[in-house]
Amino acid sequence: MTRKTYGPLHTSVWSGPICIRCEVIRAQNSGHCALVIIYIVKLCKSDTLHAVTKTSAAEREALEALALEFIVSAARLTRVVGKKSGSAYSSNAWRVLSDLERHGAQRVSDLAQQQNVAQPTMTALMQRLGSEGWVTREPDPTDGRATLVTITSRGAQALADYRTNAAAVLVPHLADLPSDDQVTLLRAAEIMHRIVEVA
């Protein structure tokens, strides 16, 4: 495995069977396909995220490869957890409930745009969630043609239960990882939370 270093950001690019363009850790000896992204951790040791526009071509290529690796692995993780958690709802439903819990009441049209689905599709989902008692719908006081959706206490509890069940799916796999890898995952999760906040 060969390590190459580019420019003042000390961008690490590994060439080898694990990952071609960005530095990752694959869970060793466990057979699991979890990827632990540590490249972001290295860039953020100073708690500063460097703008992509200020990087060299090689650094930008490494960042793009990192982003792709993370997106692919995160999507696979979401699918696996969703299937094994026993949920009767799609990941879209839980994302909507999570957004409502975090940001408060929102219009159906805005939720549809955020989830990249047609408004009738979102309306149907809100009807299903409403029948569960997880959301309430009422006219927008600023625009009678629009509907505001709010998560209920039952919806918040359902979301909490889903997260607990999803976490339970991962616990055995995390237990197989060395403690250093577990710490790296925790740090990566913290960094991703920060990235999402400003995205």
mmCIF file of C-alpha atoms in Angstrom:
data_model
loop_
_atom_site.group_PDB
_atom_site.id
_atom_site.type_symbol
_atom_site.label_atom_id
_atom_site.label_comp_id
_atom_site.label_asym_id
_atom_site.label_seq_id
_atom_site.Cartn_x
_atom_site.Cartn_y
_atom_site.Cartn_z
ATOM 1 C CA MET A 1 0.000 0.000 0.000
ATOM 2 C CA THR A 2 1.448 3.369 -1.038
ATOM 3 C CA ARG A 3 0.820 6.677 0.678
ATOM 4 C CA LYS A 4 1.000 9.966 -1.209
ATOM 5 C CA THR A 5 0.851 13.428 0.362
ATOM 6 C CA TYR A 6 -0.304 16.509 -1.493
ATOM 7 C CA GLY A 7 -0.065 20.195 -0.617
ATOM 8 C CA PRO A 8 -0.422 22.115 2.652
ATOM 9 C CA LEU A 9 -3.553 20.227 3.744
ATOM 10 C CA HIS A 10 -1.582 16.974 3.938
ATOM 11 C CA THR A 11 -4.212 15.163 1.972
ATOM 12 C CA SER A 12 -3.670 11.411 2.208
ATOM 13 C CA VAL A 13 -4.441 9.222 -0.778
ATOM 14 C CA TRP A 14 -3.950 5.487 -0.492
ATOM 15 C CA SER A 15 -3.445 3.211 -3.474
ATOM 16 C CA GLY A 16 -4.275 -0.385 -2.724
ATOM 17 C CA PRO A 17 -7.017 -2.992 -2.397
ATOM 18 C CA ILE A 18 -8.866 -1.171 0.376
ATOM 19 C CA CYS A 19 -9.538 2.192 -1.237
ATOM 20 C CA ILE A 20 -8.004 3.813 -4.290
ATOM 21 C CA ARG A 21 -8.387 7.488 -3.590
ATOM 22 C CA CYS A 22 -9.122 8.202 0.056
ATOM 23 C CA GLU A 23 -7.900 6.901 3.348
ATOM 24 C CA VAL A 24 -10.390 4.643 5.094
ATOM 25 C CA ILE A 25 -10.308 1.791 7.550
ATOM 26 C CA ARG A 26 -12.106 -1.406 6.669
ATOM 27 C CA ALA A 27 -13.171 -3.480 9.632
ATOM 28 C CA GLN A 28 -10.448 -6.102 9.840
ATOM 29 C CA ASN A 29 -10.899 -9.778 10.789
ATOM 30 C CA SER A 30 -14.667 -9.452 11.250
ATOM 31 C CA GLY A 31 -15.886 -9.844 7.666
ATOM 32 C CA HIS A 32 -18.063 -6.763 7.972
ATOM 33 C CA CYS A 33 -18.194 -4.162 5.236
ATOM 34 C CA ALA A 34 -18.242 -1.098 7.510
ATOM 35 C CA LEU A 35 -15.989 1.701 6.357
ATOM 36 C CA VAL A 36 -14.555 4.103 8.904
ATOM 37 C CA ILE A 37 -13.736 7.391 7.278
ATOM 38 C CA ILE A 38 -10.762 8.928 9.031
ATOM 39 C CA TYR A 39 -9.687 11.360 6.345
ATOM 40 C CA ILE A 40 -12.236 13.909 7.557
ATOM 41 C CA VAL A 41 -10.934 13.499 11.103
ATOM 42 C CA LYS A 42 -7.434 14.403 9.967
ATOM 43 C CA LEU A 43 -8.599 17.497 8.102
ATOM 44 C CA CYS A 44 -10.639 18.621 11.104
ATOM 45 C CA LYS A 45 -8.100 18.257 13.899
ATOM 46 C CA SER A 46 -7.897 22.041 14.020
ATOM 47 C CA ASP A 47 -11.733 22.179 14.035
ATOM 48 C CA THR A 48 -11.567 23.937 10.699
ATOM 49 C CA LEU A 49 -13.109 22.579 7.507
ATOM 50 C CA HIS A 50 -11.068 23.728 4.529
ATOM 51 C CA ALA A 51 -13.084 25.004 1.586
ATOM 52 C CA VAL A 52 -12.878 22.758 -1.449
ATOM 53 C CA THR A 53 -12.426 25.818 -3.636
ATOM 54 C CA LYS A 54 -9.056 26.466 -1.967
ATOM 55 C CA THR A 55 -7.625 23.030 -2.644
ATOM 56 C CA SER A 56 -5.359 21.888 -5.416
ATOM 57 C CA ALA A 57 -6.595 19.597 -8.181
ATOM 58 C CA ALA A 58 -5.128 16.548 -6.426
ATOM 59 C CA GLU A 59 -6.687 17.505 -3.108
ATOM 60 C CA ARG A 60 -10.049 18.143 -4.716
ATOM 61 C CA GLU A 61 -9.878 14.731 -6.392
ATOM 62 C CA ALA A 62 -9.181 13.122 -3.026
ATOM 63 C CA LEU A 63 -12.072 15.003 -1.395
ATOM 64 C CA GLU A 64 -14.456 13.992 -4.173
ATOM 65 C CA ALA A 65 -13.400 10.364 -3.772
ATOM 66 C CA LEU A 66 -13.901 10.618 -0.018
ATOM 67 C CA ALA A 67 -17.364 12.102 -0.472
ATOM 68 C CA LEU A 68 -18.322 9.321 -2.866
ATOM 69 C CA GLU A 69 -17.061 6.610 -0.507
ATOM 70 C CA PHE A 70 -19.010 8.099 2.370
ATOM 71 C CA ILE A 71 -22.232 8.509 0.395
ATOM 72 C CA VAL A 72 -22.124 4.943 -0.889
ATOM 73 C CA SER A 73 -21.295 3.391 2.479
ATOM 74 C CA ALA A 74 -23.885 5.547 4.308
ATOM 75 C CA ALA A 75 -26.590 4.585 1.810
ATOM 76 C CA ARG A 76 -25.762 0.893 2.177
ATOM 77 C CA LEU A 77 -25.806 1.197 5.951
ATOM 78 C CA THR A 78 -29.210 2.911 5.876
ATOM 79 C CA ARG A 79 -30.674 0.184 3.668
ATOM 80 C CA VAL A 80 -29.325 -2.634 5.824
ATOM 81 C CA VAL A 81 -30.506 -1.061 9.066
ATOM 82 C CA GLY A 82 -33.921 -0.280 7.590
ATOM 83 C CA LYS A 83 -34.442 -3.873 6.473
ATOM 84 C CA LYS A 84 -33.274 -5.471 9.710
ATOM 85 C CA SER A 85 -34.926 -3.066 12.155
ATOM 86 C CA GLY A 86 -38.370 -4.477 11.416
ATOM 87 C CA SER A 87 -39.836 -1.120 10.405
ATOM 88 C CA ALA A 88 -42.967 -1.081 8.264
ATOM 89 C CA TYR A 89 -42.071 2.376 6.963
ATOM 90 C CA SER A 90 -39.461 3.506 4.476
ATOM 91 C CA SER A 91 -36.428 5.578 5.379
ATOM 92 C CA ASN A 92 -38.255 8.562 3.843
ATOM 93 C CA ALA A 93 -40.858 8.415 6.595
ATOM 94 C CA TRP A 94 -38.243 8.441 9.337
ATOM 95 C CA ARG A 95 -36.316 11.262 7.668
ATOM 96 C CA VAL A 96 -39.501 13.344 7.529
ATOM 97 C CA LEU A 97 -40.282 12.682 11.187
ATOM 98 C CA SER A 98 -36.693 13.527 12.087
ATOM 99 C CA ASP A 99 -36.884 16.829 10.177
ATOM 100 C CA LEU A 100 -40.190 17.704 11.824
ATOM 101 C CA GLU A 101 -38.785 16.931 15.250
ATOM 102 C CA ARG A 102 -35.695 19.029 14.610
ATOM 103 C CA HIS A 103 -37.155 21.987 12.710
ATOM 104 C CA GLY A 104 -40.804 22.105 13.778
ATOM 105 C CA ALA A 105 -43.923 22.406 11.637
ATOM 106 C CA GLN A 106 -43.415 22.463 7.875
ATOM 107 C CA ARG A 107 -45.514 22.624 4.740
ATOM 108 C CA VAL A 108 -46.226 19.447 2.833
ATOM 109 C CA SER A 109 -44.808 21.061 -0.302
ATOM 110 C CA ASP A 110 -41.549 21.848 1.487
ATOM 111 C CA LEU A 111 -41.271 18.312 2.850
ATOM 112 C CA ALA A 112 -41.818 16.921 -0.649
ATOM 113 C CA GLN A 113 -39.069 19.136 -2.043
ATOM 114 C CA GLN A 114 -36.646 18.197 0.733
ATOM 115 C CA GLN A 115 -37.221 14.469 0.150
ATOM 116 C CA ASN A 116 -37.205 14.882 -3.640
ATOM 117 C CA VAL A 117 -40.628 13.297 -4.122
ATOM 118 C CA ALA A 118 -43.824 14.512 -5.792
ATOM 119 C CA GLN A 119 -46.219 16.423 -3.559
ATOM 120 C CA PRO A 120 -49.003 13.807 -3.949
ATOM 121 C CA THR A 121 -46.530 11.171 -2.728
ATOM 122 C CA MET A 122 -45.721 13.250 0.340
ATOM 123 C CA THR A 123 -49.408 13.937 0.941
ATOM 124 C CA ALA A 124 -50.101 10.194 0.916
ATOM 125 C CA LEU A 125 -47.257 9.604 3.372
ATOM 126 C CA MET A 126 -48.598 12.307 5.679
ATOM 127 C CA GLN A 127 -52.004 10.650 5.597
ATOM 128 C CA ARG A 128 -50.428 7.350 6.670
ATOM 129 C CA LEU A 129 -48.418 8.989 9.431
ATOM 130 C CA GLY A 130 -51.509 10.898 10.495
ATOM 131 C CA SER A 131 -53.503 7.660 10.763
ATOM 132 C CA GLU A 132 -50.805 6.410 13.159
ATOM 133 C CA GLY A 133 -51.222 9.551 15.242
ATOM 134 C CA TRP A 134 -47.636 10.505 14.538
ATOM 135 C CA VAL A 135 -48.327 13.850 12.842
ATOM 136 C CA THR A 136 -51.077 16.427 12.767
ATOM 137 C CA ARG A 137 -52.079 18.492 9.737
ATOM 138 C CA GLU A 138 -53.707 21.883 9.768
ATOM 139 C CA PRO A 139 -54.059 24.856 7.425
ATOM 140 C CA ASP A 140 -51.119 27.230 7.254
ATOM 141 C CA PRO A 141 -52.301 30.464 8.935
ATOM 142 C CA THR A 142 -50.248 32.479 6.434
ATOM 143 C CA ASP A 143 -51.616 30.649 3.378
ATOM 144 C CA GLY A 144 -54.937 28.837 3.529
ATOM 145 C CA ARG A 145 -54.051 26.780 0.450
ATOM 146 C CA ALA A 146 -51.092 25.160 2.212
ATOM 147 C CA THR A 147 -51.016 22.543 4.966
ATOM 148 C CA LEU A 148 -48.658 22.560 7.931
ATOM 149 C CA VAL A 149 -47.499 19.247 9.362
ATOM 150 C CA THR A 150 -46.374 18.867 12.992
ATOM 151 C CA ILE A 151 -44.949 15.828 14.719
ATOM 152 C CA THR A 152 -46.879 14.614 17.769
ATOM 153 C CA SER A 153 -45.567 13.124 21.003
ATOM 154 C CA ARG A 154 -46.537 9.694 19.660
ATOM 155 C CA GLY A 155 -44.585 10.420 16.497
ATOM 156 C CA ALA A 156 -41.540 11.496 18.505
ATOM 157 C CA GLN A 157 -41.747 8.277 20.521
ATOM 158 C CA ALA A 158 -42.080 6.180 17.351
ATOM 159 C CA LEU A 159 -38.977 7.903 15.967
ATOM 160 C CA ALA A 160 -37.065 7.244 19.186
ATOM 161 C CA ASP A 161 -38.103 3.575 19.098
ATOM 162 C CA TYR A 162 -36.987 3.246 15.468
ATOM 163 C CA ARG A 163 -33.612 4.730 16.290
ATOM 164 C CA THR A 164 -33.221 2.363 19.239
ATOM 165 C CA ASN A 165 -34.073 -0.650 17.072
ATOM 166 C CA ALA A 166 -31.745 0.547 14.312
ATOM 167 C CA ALA A 167 -28.909 1.020 16.790
ATOM 168 C CA ALA A 168 -29.500 -2.497 18.106
ATOM 169 C CA VAL A 169 -28.813 -3.835 14.618
ATOM 170 C CA LEU A 170 -25.378 -2.227 14.618
ATOM 171 C CA VAL A 171 -24.311 -2.977 18.188
ATOM 172 C CA PRO A 172 -23.021 -6.527 17.506
ATOM 173 C CA HIS A 173 -20.982 -5.277 14.547
ATOM 174 C CA LEU A 174 -19.542 -2.382 16.542
ATOM 175 C CA ALA A 175 -18.684 -4.770 19.371
ATOM 176 C CA ASP A 176 -16.447 -6.712 16.973
ATOM 177 C CA LEU A 177 -14.372 -3.641 16.184
ATOM 178 C CA PRO A 178 -11.197 -2.728 18.107
ATOM 179 C CA SER A 179 -11.661 0.096 20.598
ATOM 180 C CA ASP A 180 -9.564 2.422 18.420
ATOM 181 C CA ASP A 181 -11.966 1.903 15.523
ATOM 182 C CA GLN A 182 -14.940 2.559 17.788
ATOM 183 C CA VAL A 183 -13.405 5.860 18.873
ATOM 184 C CA THR A 184 -12.727 6.746 15.234
ATOM 185 C CA LEU A 185 -16.363 6.059 14.355
ATOM 186 C CA LEU A 186 -17.535 8.280 17.197
ATOM 187 C CA ARG A 187 -15.297 11.100 16.048
ATOM 188 C CA ALA A 188 -16.433 10.642 12.426
ATOM 189 C CA ALA A 189 -20.081 10.809 13.545
ATOM 190 C CA GLU A 190 -19.413 14.054 15.419
ATOM 191 C CA ILE A 191 -17.761 15.575 12.367
ATOM 192 C CA MET A 192 -20.595 14.516 10.061
ATOM 193 C CA HIS A 193 -23.112 16.136 12.408
ATOM 194 C CA ARG A 194 -21.122 19.357 12.092
ATOM 195 C CA ILE A 195 -20.977 19.095 8.304
ATOM 196 C CA VAL A 196 -24.733 18.529 8.088
ATOM 197 C CA GLU A 197 -25.386 21.579 10.246
ATOM 198 C CA VAL A 198 -23.741 23.879 7.693
ATOM 199 C CA ALA A 199 -24.684 22.008 4.502
#
